[in-house]
PDB file of C-alpha atoms in Angstrom:
ATOM      1  CA  VAL A   1      -1.878  45.691 -13.064  1.00  0.00           C
ATOM      2  CA  ASP A   2       0.552  48.434 -14.075  1.00  0.00           C
ATOM      3  CA  ALA A   3      -1.551  51.023 -15.912  1.00  0.00           C
ATOM      4  CA  SER A   4       1.039  53.810 -15.847  1.00  0.00           C
ATOM      5  CA  GLN A   5       1.440  53.440 -19.596  1.00  0.00           C
ATOM      6  CA  GLY A   6      -2.100  52.329 -20.289  1.00  0.00           C
ATOM      7  CA  LEU A   7      -3.545  48.822 -20.117  1.00  0.00           C
ATOM      8  CA  LYS A   8      -1.287  46.472 -22.029  1.00  0.00           C
ATOM      9  CA  ALA A   9      -1.117  42.677 -22.235  1.00  0.00           C
ATOM     10  CA  ASP A  10       2.406  42.557 -20.798  1.00  0.00           C
ATOM     11  CA  ARG A  11       1.468  44.711 -17.786  1.00  0.00           C
ATOM     12  CA  PHE A  12      -0.641  42.111 -16.005  1.00  0.00           C
ATOM     13  CA  TRP A  13       0.799  39.880 -13.271  1.00  0.00           C
ATOM     14  CA  PHE A  14      -0.663  37.219 -11.032  1.00  0.00           C
ATOM     15  CA  MET A  15       0.240  36.991  -7.358  1.00  0.00           C
ATOM     16  CA  GLU A  16      -1.107  34.181  -5.204  1.00  0.00           C
ATOM     17  CA  MET A  17      -1.811  34.938  -1.549  1.00  0.00           C
ATOM     18  CA  ASN A  18      -1.674  31.463  -0.037  1.00  0.00           C
ATOM     19  CA  THR A  19      -2.385  31.949   3.641  1.00  0.00           C
ATOM     20  CA  ARG A  20      -3.068  28.311   4.480  1.00  0.00           C
ATOM     21  CA  LEU A  21      -0.850  25.542   5.761  1.00  0.00           C
ATOM     22  CA  GLN A  22       0.841  23.558   3.032  1.00  0.00           C
ATOM     23  CA  VAL A  23       0.593  19.782   2.737  1.00  0.00           C
ATOM     24  CA  GLU A  24       4.212  19.575   3.889  1.00  0.00           C
ATOM     25  CA  HIS A  25       3.580  21.331   7.207  1.00  0.00           C
ATOM     26  CA  PRO A  26       3.965  18.072   9.236  1.00  0.00           C
ATOM     27  CA  VAL A  27       7.666  18.066   8.262  1.00  0.00           C
ATOM     28  CA  THR A  28       8.041  21.550   9.752  1.00  0.00           C
ATOM     29  CA  GLU A  29       6.205  20.474  12.887  1.00  0.00           C
ATOM     30  CA  MET A  30       8.369  17.379  13.324  1.00  0.00           C
ATOM     31  CA  VAL A  31      11.707  19.201  13.091  1.00  0.00           C
ATOM     32  CA  THR A  32      10.606  22.221  15.156  1.00  0.00           C
ATOM     33  CA  GLY A  33       8.452  20.484  17.752  1.00  0.00           C
ATOM     34  CA  THR A  34       5.612  22.914  17.125  1.00  0.00           C
ATOM     35  CA  ASP A  35       1.909  22.584  16.378  1.00  0.00           C
ATOM     36  CA  LEU A  36       1.226  25.031  13.568  1.00  0.00           C
ATOM     37  CA  VAL A  37      -2.523  24.450  13.619  1.00  0.00           C
ATOM     38  CA  GLU A  38      -2.597  25.397  17.296  1.00  0.00           C
ATOM     39  CA  TRP A  39      -0.608  28.521  16.466  1.00  0.00           C
ATOM     40  CA  GLN A  40      -3.110  29.470  13.776  1.00  0.00           C
ATOM     41  CA  LEU A  41      -5.979  29.156  16.214  1.00  0.00           C
ATOM     42  CA  ARG A  42      -4.165  31.187  18.859  1.00  0.00           C
ATOM     43  CA  VAL A  43      -3.348  33.984  16.432  1.00  0.00           C
ATOM     44  CA  ALA A  44      -6.901  33.939  15.059  1.00  0.00           C
ATOM     45  CA  SER A  45      -8.213  34.425  18.602  1.00  0.00           C
ATOM     46  CA  GLY A  46      -6.030  37.485  19.114  1.00  0.00           C
ATOM     47  CA  GLU A  47      -2.948  36.000  20.758  1.00  0.00           C
ATOM     48  CA  LYS A  48       0.640  36.614  19.677  1.00  0.00           C
ATOM     49  CA  LEU A  49       2.820  33.980  18.062  1.00  0.00           C
ATOM     50  CA  PRO A  50       4.044  31.613  20.816  1.00  0.00           C
ATOM     51  CA  LYS A  51       7.668  31.909  19.631  1.00  0.00           C
ATOM     52  CA  THR A  52       9.806  34.225  17.568  1.00  0.00           C
ATOM     53  CA  GLN A  53      11.940  32.928  14.706  1.00  0.00           C
ATOM     54  CA  SER A  54      15.095  33.071  16.839  1.00  0.00           C
ATOM     55  CA  GLU A  55      13.459  30.875  19.487  1.00  0.00           C
ATOM     56  CA  ILE A  56      12.701  28.034  17.063  1.00  0.00           C
ATOM     57  CA  ALA A  57      15.285  25.243  16.968  1.00  0.00           C
ATOM     58  CA  LEU A  58      15.560  22.740  14.126  1.00  0.00           C
ATOM     59  CA  VAL A  59      16.168  19.223  15.444  1.00  0.00           C
ATOM     60  CA  GLY A  60      16.792  16.158  13.301  1.00  0.00           C
ATOM     61  CA  HIS A  61      15.381  15.409   9.869  1.00  0.00           C
ATOM     62  CA  ALA A  62      11.916  14.485   8.612  1.00  0.00           C
ATOM     63  CA  PHE A  63      10.402  13.019   5.454  1.00  0.00           C
ATOM     64  CA  GLU A  64       6.813  13.018   4.269  1.00  0.00           C
ATOM     65  CA  ALA A  65       5.516  10.433   1.794  1.00  0.00           C
ATOM     66  CA  ARG A  66       2.060  10.859   0.341  1.00  0.00           C
ATOM     67  CA  ILE A  67       0.315   7.566  -0.340  1.00  0.00           C
ATOM     68  CA  TYR A  68      -1.962   7.923  -3.345  1.00  0.00           C
ATOM     69  CA  ALA A  69      -4.366   5.673  -5.197  1.00  0.00           C
ATOM     70  CA  GLU A  70      -2.459   5.897  -8.455  1.00  0.00           C
ATOM     71  CA  ASP A  71      -0.660   3.660 -10.928  1.00  0.00           C
ATOM     72  CA  ALA A  72       2.982   4.730 -11.017  1.00  0.00           C
ATOM     73  CA  ALA A  73       3.771   2.325 -13.871  1.00  0.00           C
ATOM     74  CA  LYS A  74       1.151   4.013 -16.065  1.00  0.00           C
ATOM     75  CA  GLY A  75       2.316   7.575 -15.703  1.00  0.00           C
ATOM     76  CA  PHE A  76       0.855   8.000 -12.203  1.00  0.00           C
ATOM     77  CA  LEU A  77      -2.712   7.826 -13.471  1.00  0.00           C
ATOM     78  CA  PRO A  78      -5.253   8.158 -10.631  1.00  0.00           C
ATOM     79  CA  ALA A  79      -6.859   4.905  -9.537  1.00  0.00           C
ATOM     80  CA  THR A  80     -10.216   4.111  -7.991  1.00  0.00           C
ATOM     81  CA  GLY A  81     -11.570   1.285  -5.886  1.00  0.00           C
ATOM     82  CA  THR A  82     -12.648   0.341  -2.401  1.00  0.00           C
ATOM     83  CA  LEU A  83     -10.085   0.193   0.394  1.00  0.00           C
ATOM     84  CA  HIS A  84     -10.972  -3.304   1.508  1.00  0.00           C
ATOM     85  CA  HIS A  85      -7.787  -3.439   3.583  1.00  0.00           C
ATOM     86  CA  LEU A  86      -5.850  -0.518   5.049  1.00  0.00           C
ATOM     87  CA  LYS A  87      -3.226  -1.010   7.729  1.00  0.00           C
ATOM     88  CA  PHE A  88      -0.369   1.188   8.918  1.00  0.00           C
ATOM     89  CA  PRO A  89       2.508   0.251  11.242  1.00  0.00           C
ATOM     90  CA  ASP A  90       1.929   0.811  14.938  1.00  0.00           C
ATOM     91  CA  ALA A  91       5.279   2.530  15.410  1.00  0.00           C
ATOM     92  CA  ALA A  92       8.422   3.626  13.602  1.00  0.00           C
ATOM     93  CA  PRO A  93      11.722   1.748  13.997  1.00  0.00           C
ATOM     94  CA  GLN A  94      13.701   2.357  17.172  1.00  0.00           C
ATOM     95  CA  GLY A  95      15.220   5.828  17.265  1.00  0.00           C
ATOM     96  CA  ALA A  96      12.588   7.331  14.976  1.00  0.00           C
ATOM     97  CA  THR A  97       9.060   8.662  15.351  1.00  0.00           C
ATOM     98  CA  MET A  98       6.215   8.763  12.867  1.00  0.00           C
ATOM     99  CA  ARG A  99       2.765  10.176  12.337  1.00  0.00           C
ATOM    100  CA  ILE A 100       0.055   9.061   9.947  1.00  0.00           C
ATOM    101  CA  GLU A 101      -2.423  11.649   8.701  1.00  0.00           C
ATOM    102  CA  THR A 102      -5.385  10.170   6.896  1.00  0.00           C
ATOM    103  CA  GLY A 103      -9.037  10.900   6.324  1.00  0.00           C
ATOM    104  CA  VAL A 104     -10.045   7.443   5.132  1.00  0.00           C
ATOM    105  CA  ARG A 105     -10.378   4.014   6.660  1.00  0.00           C
ATOM    106  CA  ALA A 106     -10.877   0.439   5.516  1.00  0.00           C
ATOM    107  CA  GLY A 107     -14.138   0.130   3.605  1.00  0.00           C
ATOM    108  CA  ASP A 108     -14.050   3.648   2.151  1.00  0.00           C
ATOM    109  CA  ALA A 109     -14.243   4.161  -1.606  1.00  0.00           C
ATOM    110  CA  ILE A 110     -11.697   6.044  -3.699  1.00  0.00           C
ATOM    111  CA  SER A 111     -13.804   7.774  -6.350  1.00  0.00           C
ATOM    112  CA  PRO A 112     -12.741   9.697  -9.477  1.00  0.00           C
ATOM    113  CA  TYR A 113     -14.336  12.880  -8.135  1.00  0.00           C
ATOM    114  CA  TYR A 114     -11.860  13.767  -5.384  1.00  0.00           C
ATOM    115  CA  ASP A 115      -8.124  13.818  -4.761  1.00  0.00           C
ATOM    116  CA  PRO A 116      -7.041  10.162  -4.429  1.00  0.00           C
ATOM    117  CA  MET A 117      -4.615  10.779  -1.558  1.00  0.00           C
ATOM    118  CA  ILE A 118      -4.982   8.083   1.089  1.00  0.00           C
ATOM    119  CA  ALA A 119      -2.532   9.246   3.737  1.00  0.00           C
ATOM    120  CA  LYS A 120       0.480  11.362   4.579  1.00  0.00           C
ATOM    121  CA  LEU A 121       3.176   9.264   6.224  1.00  0.00           C
ATOM    122  CA  VAL A 122       5.742  11.349   8.107  1.00  0.00           C
ATOM    123  CA  VAL A 123       8.874  10.097   9.873  1.00  0.00           C
ATOM    124  CA  HIS A 124      11.465  11.910  11.991  1.00  0.00           C
ATOM    125  CA  ALA A 125      14.927  10.819  13.127  1.00  0.00           C
ATOM    126  CA  THR A 126      18.239  12.291  14.231  1.00  0.00           C
ATOM    127  CA  ASP A 127      19.633  12.804  10.719  1.00  0.00           C
ATOM    128  CA  ARG A 128      18.674  12.445   7.065  1.00  0.00           C
ATOM    129  CA  GLN A 129      19.989   8.915   6.603  1.00  0.00           C
ATOM    130  CA  ALA A 130      18.245   7.619   9.718  1.00  0.00           C
ATOM    131  CA  ALA A 131      15.001   9.324   8.700  1.00  0.00           C
ATOM    132  CA  LEU A 132      15.220   7.876   5.192  1.00  0.00           C
ATOM    133  CA  GLU A 133      15.808   4.370   6.539  1.00  0.00           C
ATOM    134  CA  ALA A 134      12.828   4.796   8.854  1.00  0.00           C
ATOM    135  CA  LEU A 135      10.697   5.955   5.928  1.00  0.00           C
ATOM    136  CA  GLY A 136      11.571   2.842   3.943  1.00  0.00           C
ATOM    137  CA  ALA A 137      10.825   0.606   6.927  1.00  0.00           C
ATOM    138  CA  VAL A 138       7.436   2.190   7.566  1.00  0.00           C
ATOM    139  CA  LEU A 139       6.470   2.037   3.879  1.00  0.00           C
ATOM    140  CA  SER A 140       7.415  -1.649   3.793  1.00  0.00           C
ATOM    141  CA  ARG A 141       4.906  -2.335   6.587  1.00  0.00           C
ATOM    142  CA  THR A 142       2.056  -0.306   5.094  1.00  0.00           C
ATOM    143  CA  GLU A 143      -0.709  -2.451   3.604  1.00  0.00           C
ATOM    144  CA  VAL A 144      -3.378  -1.302   1.142  1.00  0.00           C
ATOM    145  CA  ALA A 145      -5.634  -3.624  -0.859  1.00  0.00           C
ATOM    146  CA  GLY A 146      -8.569  -2.829  -3.116  1.00  0.00           C
ATOM    147  CA  SER A 147      -6.993  -0.111  -5.240  1.00  0.00           C
ATOM    148  CA  THR A 148      -3.702   0.404  -7.035  1.00  0.00           C
ATOM    149  CA  VAL A 149      -1.419   2.534  -4.851  1.00  0.00           C
ATOM    150  CA  ASN A 150       2.036   4.109  -5.078  1.00  0.00           C
ATOM    151  CA  THR A 151       3.523   2.554  -1.928  1.00  0.00           C
ATOM    152  CA  ALA A 152       6.028   0.392  -3.818  1.00  0.00           C
ATOM    153  CA  PHE A 153       7.126   3.397  -5.892  1.00  0.00           C
ATOM    154  CA  LEU A 154       7.681   5.487  -2.764  1.00  0.00           C
ATOM    155  CA  ALA A 155       9.744   2.716  -1.174  1.00  0.00           C
ATOM    156  CA  ALA A 156      11.822   2.377  -4.347  1.00  0.00           C
ATOM    157  CA  LEU A 157      12.382   6.137  -4.413  1.00  0.00           C
ATOM    158  CA  ALA A 158      13.484   6.115  -0.771  1.00  0.00           C
ATOM    159  CA  ALA A 159      16.019   3.401  -1.656  1.00  0.00           C
ATOM    160  CA  ASP A 160      17.278   5.133  -4.813  1.00  0.00           C
ATOM    161  CA  PRO A 161      21.046   5.837  -4.485  1.00  0.00           C
ATOM    162  CA  ASP A 162      20.803   9.351  -5.945  1.00  0.00           C
ATOM    163  CA  PHE A 163      17.904  10.256  -3.681  1.00  0.00           C
ATOM    164  CA  ALA A 164      19.701   8.792  -0.666  1.00  0.00           C
ATOM    165  CA  ALA A 165      22.774  10.886  -1.485  1.00  0.00           C
ATOM    166  CA  GLY A 166      20.675  14.037  -1.783  1.00  0.00           C
ATOM    167  CA  ASP A 167      21.507  14.318  -5.490  1.00  0.00           C
ATOM    168  CA  VAL A 168      17.978  15.383  -6.365  1.00  0.00           C
ATOM    169  CA  ASP A 169      16.535  17.527  -9.135  1.00  0.00           C
ATOM    170  CA  THR A 170      13.155  17.821 -10.832  1.00  0.00           C
ATOM    171  CA  SER A 171      14.018  15.212 -13.476  1.00  0.00           C
ATOM    172  CA  LEU A 172      15.176  12.503 -11.048  1.00  0.00           C
ATOM    173  CA  ILE A 173      11.967  10.465 -11.272  1.00  0.00           C
ATOM    174  CA  ALA A 174      11.795  10.783 -15.056  1.00  0.00           C
ATOM    175  CA  ARG A 175      15.384   9.539 -15.397  1.00  0.00           C
ATOM    176  CA  HIS A 176      14.836   6.555 -13.108  1.00  0.00           C
ATOM    177  CA  GLN A 177      11.154   5.922 -13.820  1.00  0.00           C
ATOM    178  CA  THR A 178      11.602   2.399 -15.172  1.00  0.00           C
ATOM    179  CA  ALA A 179      13.630   1.260 -12.167  1.00  0.00           C
ATOM    180  CA  LEU A 180      11.332   3.048  -9.720  1.00  0.00           C
ATOM    181  CA  THR A 181       8.112   1.592 -11.123  1.00  0.00           C
ATOM    182  CA  GLU A 182       9.255  -1.891 -12.120  1.00  0.00           C
ATOM    183  CA  VAL A 183       7.981  -4.609  -9.793  1.00  0.00           C
ATOM    184  CA  ALA A 184       9.531  -8.068  -9.704  1.00  0.00           C
ATOM    185  CA  PRO A 185       7.147 -10.968 -10.394  1.00  0.00           C
ATOM    186  CA  PRO A 186       5.850 -12.837  -7.355  1.00  0.00           C
ATOM    187  CA  THR A 187       8.133 -15.490  -5.934  1.00  0.00           C
ATOM    188  CA  GLY A 188       7.120 -19.095  -5.486  1.00  0.00           C
ATOM    189  CA  GLU A 189       6.682 -18.444  -1.764  1.00  0.00           C
ATOM    190  CA  THR A 190       4.315 -15.545  -2.481  1.00  0.00           C
ATOM    191  CA  ILE A 191       2.224 -17.600  -4.896  1.00  0.00           C
ATOM    192  CA  ALA A 192       2.126 -20.544  -2.510  1.00  0.00           C
ATOM    193  CA  ALA A 193       1.011 -18.280   0.333  1.00  0.00           C
ATOM    194  CA  ALA A 194      -1.823 -16.962  -1.845  1.00  0.00           C
ATOM    195  CA  ALA A 195      -2.799 -20.538  -2.703  1.00  0.00           C
ATOM    196  CA  VAL A 196      -2.965 -21.488   0.979  1.00  0.00           C
ATOM    197  CA  ALA A 197      -5.197 -18.490   1.667  1.00  0.00           C
ATOM    198  CA  ALA A 198      -7.409 -19.197  -1.362  1.00  0.00           C
ATOM    199  CA  SER A 199      -7.879 -22.821  -0.328  1.00  0.00           C
ATOM    200  CA  GLY A 200      -9.168 -21.777   3.076  1.00  0.00           C
ATOM    201  CA  ALA A 201      -6.568 -23.939   4.771  1.00  0.00           C
ATOM    202  CA  GLY A 202      -4.836 -20.958   6.358  1.00  0.00           C
ATOM    203  CA  VAL A 203      -7.875 -19.691   8.242  1.00  0.00           C
ATOM    204  CA  SER A 204      -7.233 -19.627  11.989  1.00  0.00           C
ATOM    205  CA  PRO A 205      -9.330 -22.094  13.989  1.00  0.00           C
ATOM    206  CA  SER A 206     -12.327 -20.645  15.776  1.00  0.00           C
ATOM    207  CA  PRO A 207     -12.141 -20.870  19.586  1.00  0.00           C
ATOM    208  CA  ASN A 208     -15.883 -21.621  19.584  1.00  0.00           C
ATOM    209  CA  ASP A 209     -15.715 -24.479  17.076  1.00  0.00           C
ATOM    210  CA  PRO A 210     -13.705 -27.546  18.154  1.00  0.00           C
ATOM    211  CA  TRP A 211     -13.986 -29.063  14.663  1.00  0.00           C
ATOM    212  CA  SER A 212     -12.289 -26.095  12.959  1.00  0.00           C
ATOM    213  CA  SER A 213      -8.950 -27.095  14.476  1.00  0.00           C
ATOM    214  CA  LEU A 214      -9.064 -30.395  12.541  1.00  0.00           C
ATOM    215  CA  ALA A 215      -8.576 -28.832   9.102  1.00  0.00           C
ATOM    216  CA  GLY A 216      -5.693 -31.177   8.291  1.00  0.00           C
ATOM    217  CA  TYR A 217      -7.109 -34.315   9.856  1.00  0.00           C
ATOM    218  CA  ALA A 218      -7.563 -37.503   7.871  1.00  0.00           C
ATOM    219  CA  HIS A 219      -7.408 -41.150   8.900  1.00  0.00           C
ATOM    220  CA  PHE A 220      -4.508 -42.275   6.718  1.00  0.00           C
ATOM    221  CA  HIS A 221      -3.005 -39.269   4.907  1.00  0.00           C
ATOM    222  CA  SER A 222      -2.987 -35.492   4.981  1.00  0.00           C
ATOM    223  CA  VAL A 223      -5.857 -33.558   3.441  1.00  0.00           C
ATOM    224  CA  ALA A 224      -5.115 -32.095  -0.006  1.00  0.00           C
ATOM    225  CA  ARG A 225      -7.053 -29.275  -1.624  1.00  0.00           C
ATOM    226  CA  ARG A 226      -6.793 -28.173  -5.225  1.00  0.00           C
ATOM    227  CA  THR A 227      -7.227 -24.469  -5.814  1.00  0.00           C
ATOM    228  CA  ARG A 228      -6.999 -22.046  -8.725  1.00  0.00           C
ATOM    229  CA  LEU A 229      -5.680 -18.496  -8.853  1.00  0.00           C
ATOM    230  CA  LYS A 230      -4.979 -15.882 -11.482  1.00  0.00           C
ATOM    231  CA  PHE A 231      -2.144 -13.385 -11.437  1.00  0.00           C
ATOM    232  CA  GLY A 232      -2.560 -11.031 -14.349  1.00  0.00           C
ATOM    233  CA  GLU A 233      -3.229 -13.292 -17.327  1.00  0.00           C
ATOM    234  CA  ASP A 234      -1.566 -16.347 -15.772  1.00  0.00           C
ATOM    235  CA  GLU A 235      -3.772 -19.059 -14.321  1.00  0.00           C
ATOM    236  CA  ILE A 236      -2.194 -20.921 -11.426  1.00  0.00           C
ATOM    237  CA  VAL A 237      -3.238 -24.341 -10.198  1.00  0.00           C
ATOM    238  CA  ALA A 238      -2.000 -25.422  -6.792  1.00  0.00           C
ATOM    239  CA  LYS A 239      -2.393 -28.442  -4.564  1.00  0.00           C
ATOM    240  CA  VAL A 240      -2.398 -27.497  -0.893  1.00  0.00           C
ATOM    241  CA  SER A 241      -1.807 -30.267   1.630  1.00  0.00           C
ATOM    242  CA  VAL A 242      -2.456 -29.674   5.318  1.00  0.00           C
ATOM    243  CA  ARG A 243      -0.203 -31.703   7.558  1.00  0.00           C
ATOM    244  CA  HIS A 244      -1.009 -32.953  11.023  1.00  0.00           C
ATOM    245  CA  ASP A 245       1.565 -30.596  12.566  1.00  0.00           C
ATOM    246  CA  GLY A 246      -0.172 -27.554  11.091  1.00  0.00           C
ATOM    247  CA  ARG A 247       2.283 -27.043   8.233  1.00  0.00           C
ATOM    248  CA  PHE A 248       1.185 -26.609   4.624  1.00  0.00           C
ATOM    249  CA  GLN A 249       2.771 -28.212   1.597  1.00  0.00           C
ATOM    250  CA  VAL A 250       2.024 -26.420  -1.674  1.00  0.00           C
ATOM    251  CA  THR A 251       2.735 -27.856  -5.112  1.00  0.00           C
ATOM    252  CA  LEU A 252       2.306 -25.446  -8.022  1.00  0.00           C
ATOM    253  CA  ASP A 253       1.493 -26.527 -11.569  1.00  0.00           C
ATOM    254  CA  LYS A 254       2.474 -24.729 -14.746  1.00  0.00           C
ATOM    255  CA  PRO A 255       3.521 -22.004 -15.413  1.00  0.00           C
ATOM    256  CA  TYR A 256       5.084 -22.007 -11.946  1.00  0.00           C
ATOM    257  CA  ASP A 257       6.022 -25.676 -11.682  1.00  0.00           C
ATOM    258  CA  ASP A 258       9.721 -24.774 -11.433  1.00  0.00           C
ATOM    259  CA  THR A 259       9.060 -23.606  -7.875  1.00  0.00           C
ATOM    260  CA  ASN A 260       8.550 -27.224  -6.776  1.00  0.00           C
ATOM    261  CA  SER A 261       6.871 -27.853  -3.420  1.00  0.00           C
ATOM    262  CA  ARG A 262       6.893 -25.297  -0.627  1.00  0.00           C
ATOM    263  CA  ASP A 263       6.449 -25.938   3.073  1.00  0.00           C
ATOM    264  CA  PHE A 264       4.764 -23.369   5.315  1.00  0.00           C
ATOM    265  CA  ARG A 265       3.767 -23.209   8.927  1.00  0.00           C
ATOM    266  CA  SER A 266       1.852 -19.960   8.538  1.00  0.00           C
ATOM    267  CA  THR A 267       1.032 -17.504   5.790  1.00  0.00           C
ATOM    268  CA  PRO A 268       2.751 -14.078   5.560  1.00  0.00           C
ATOM    269  CA  ARG A 269       1.039 -10.716   5.609  1.00  0.00           C
ATOM    270  CA  LEU A 270      -2.010 -10.880   3.394  1.00  0.00           C
ATOM    271  CA  ALA A 271      -5.493  -9.490   2.904  1.00  0.00           C
ATOM    272  CA  ARG A 272      -8.577 -11.345   1.733  1.00  0.00           C
ATOM    273  CA  TRP A 273     -11.158  -9.248  -0.074  1.00  0.00           C
ATOM    274  CA  PRO A 274     -14.051 -10.106  -2.411  1.00  0.00           C
ATOM    275  CA  GLY A 275     -12.715 -12.288  -5.192  1.00  0.00           C
ATOM    276  CA  HIS A 276      -9.078 -11.474  -4.435  1.00  0.00           C
ATOM    277  CA  ILE A 277      -6.131 -12.136  -2.150  1.00  0.00           C
ATOM    278  CA  THR A 278      -3.274  -9.665  -1.746  1.00  0.00           C
ATOM    279  CA  VAL A 279       0.037 -10.910  -0.367  1.00  0.00           C
ATOM    280  CA  PHE A 280       2.403  -8.215   0.903  1.00  0.00           C
ATOM    281  CA  GLU A 281       6.135  -8.562   0.362  1.00  0.00           C
ATOM    282  CA  GLY A 282       7.755  -5.440   1.727  1.00  0.00           C
ATOM    283  CA  ALA A 283       6.055  -2.416   0.172  1.00  0.00           C
ATOM    284  CA  VAL A 284       4.697  -4.439  -2.762  1.00  0.00           C
ATOM    285  CA  GLY A 285       1.222  -5.927  -2.715  1.00  0.00           C
ATOM    286  CA  TYR A 286       0.714  -8.863  -5.101  1.00  0.00           C
ATOM    287  CA  THR A 287      -2.981  -9.256  -5.869  1.00  0.00           C
ATOM    288  CA  PHE A 288      -4.343 -12.596  -7.056  1.00  0.00           C
ATOM    289  CA  THR A 289      -7.823 -13.187  -8.428  1.00  0.00           C
ATOM    290  CA  VAL A 290      -9.698 -16.110  -6.911  1.00  0.00           C
ATOM    291  CA  PRO A 291     -12.188 -17.536  -9.440  1.00  0.00           C
ATOM    292  CA  ASP A 292     -15.662 -18.147  -8.085  1.00  0.00           C
ATOM    293  CA  PRO A 293     -16.630 -21.756  -8.902  1.00  0.00           C
ATOM    294  CA  LEU A 294     -20.325 -20.937  -8.554  1.00  0.00           C
ATOM    295  CA  ALA A 295     -20.013 -18.088 -11.049  1.00  0.00           C
ATOM    296  CA  ARG A 296     -18.190 -20.406 -13.452  1.00  0.00           C
ATOM    297  CA  ALA A 297     -20.954 -22.984 -13.087  1.00  0.00           C
ATOM    298  CA  ASP A 298     -23.582 -20.315 -13.782  1.00  0.00           C
ATOM    299  CA  GLU A 299     -21.723 -19.241 -16.928  1.00  0.00           C
ATOM    300  CA  ALA A 300     -21.560 -22.829 -18.152  1.00  0.00           C
ATOM    301  CA  ALA A 301     -25.237 -23.384 -17.420  1.00  0.00           C
ATOM    302  CA  ALA A 302     -26.162 -20.226 -19.332  1.00  0.00           C
ATOM    303  CA  GLY A 303     -24.277 -21.204 -22.486  1.00  0.00           C
ATOM    304  CA  PHE A 304     -25.431 -20.796 -26.060  1.00  0.00           C
ATOM    305  CA  GLY A 305     -28.812 -22.336 -26.723  1.00  0.00           C
ATOM    306  CA  SER A 306     -29.651 -22.794 -23.053  1.00  0.00           C
ATOM    307  CA  PRO A 307     -32.993 -21.475 -21.817  1.00  0.00           C
ATOM    308  CA  ARG A 308     -32.673 -18.590 -19.364  1.00  0.00           C
ATOM    309  CA  ALA A 309     -35.220 -17.318 -16.885  1.00  0.00           C
ATOM    310  CA  PRO A 310     -36.343 -13.713 -17.458  1.00  0.00           C
TER     311      PRO A 310
END
C-alpha cells in the first residue's frame, strides 16, 4: 500500500510470495540433473545450495504432460469416476527417459471435491523434437479406464504441426480446439475386439483348469457366441466364433455390417471393468457398454402391472 498521498483505491497492489516448487519443476530437474526437493531439505536444515547458477548445465529438452480427469471435447469440464484401470508404460522409447508422478492408483475414485489430476508424465531427450516424439509415444501407451481423461487431447496436441514447430501462443488450443478434441469413430477391428472381450471368448485359459482351454471346442463346427454392445447410442450385435486354432471370427450386424467379418488371434490392449470394456487404440480409449442380461430380465419381469415384492 502506498499511503504517501493518503489511502486511495489505485494505491493498493497485490504481490504473491510463492516460495514453493511449481508443478513444472520436474522439467527443470530433468534438464539440469538436479533434485530440487533434496535441495529444499538441505537448505531448510541449514546447508548451502549444492551448486551456484554458473555450475548448473542445461542438457537436452523435457516436456511435462498433465493427465487430468476432464472432458476436452466439452470445454475441459472436470470428470469424475473410479479408476478401474490405470497403466503407464514401463519405459520411454530408446534414447529418452521418463518419469511418472502420481498420487493415485487403480481402484481410486476421482471425486468432484479435489483437483482431478491423475498424473504428471515427464519425458526427456537430447533435443525438442526427440522429446516431443517420446512424449507422443508414452501418451499412446498410457491406459486409463473408468473416467473421461484428456490423454487423447494431449497426444493430439503433441502431434500438432504448430506446436511441433514451436509456433505457440496462448490462443493455440482455442484455434485448433476442434481438431485437437475430435476423436475418430471406432474402427471395425476395435469394435470386433470389444465384442470378443464381451463374449468371454478372449479370456486366457486358466493353468489350473484343463477345461478352460477348450473354449472353441465343438464336435463338428466352431463355437459361436452372440453378444451385444453399446457405443454411445448405437447398439451393436456381434457373432463371435472361436476356431480350433485359437483365432476368433467376428461378424458385426447393423449399423456396422459394412465391416464384414474380422479374424483375430488375440485381442489388443483393453480393460474390462463393471459393465464396460475399453479398447485402447493409441492414446484413445473407446469405451463400450456391455448390457447385463440379468438386469434386462429383471426389468422385463418388473413391467407395468406386475406384482413387486416390497
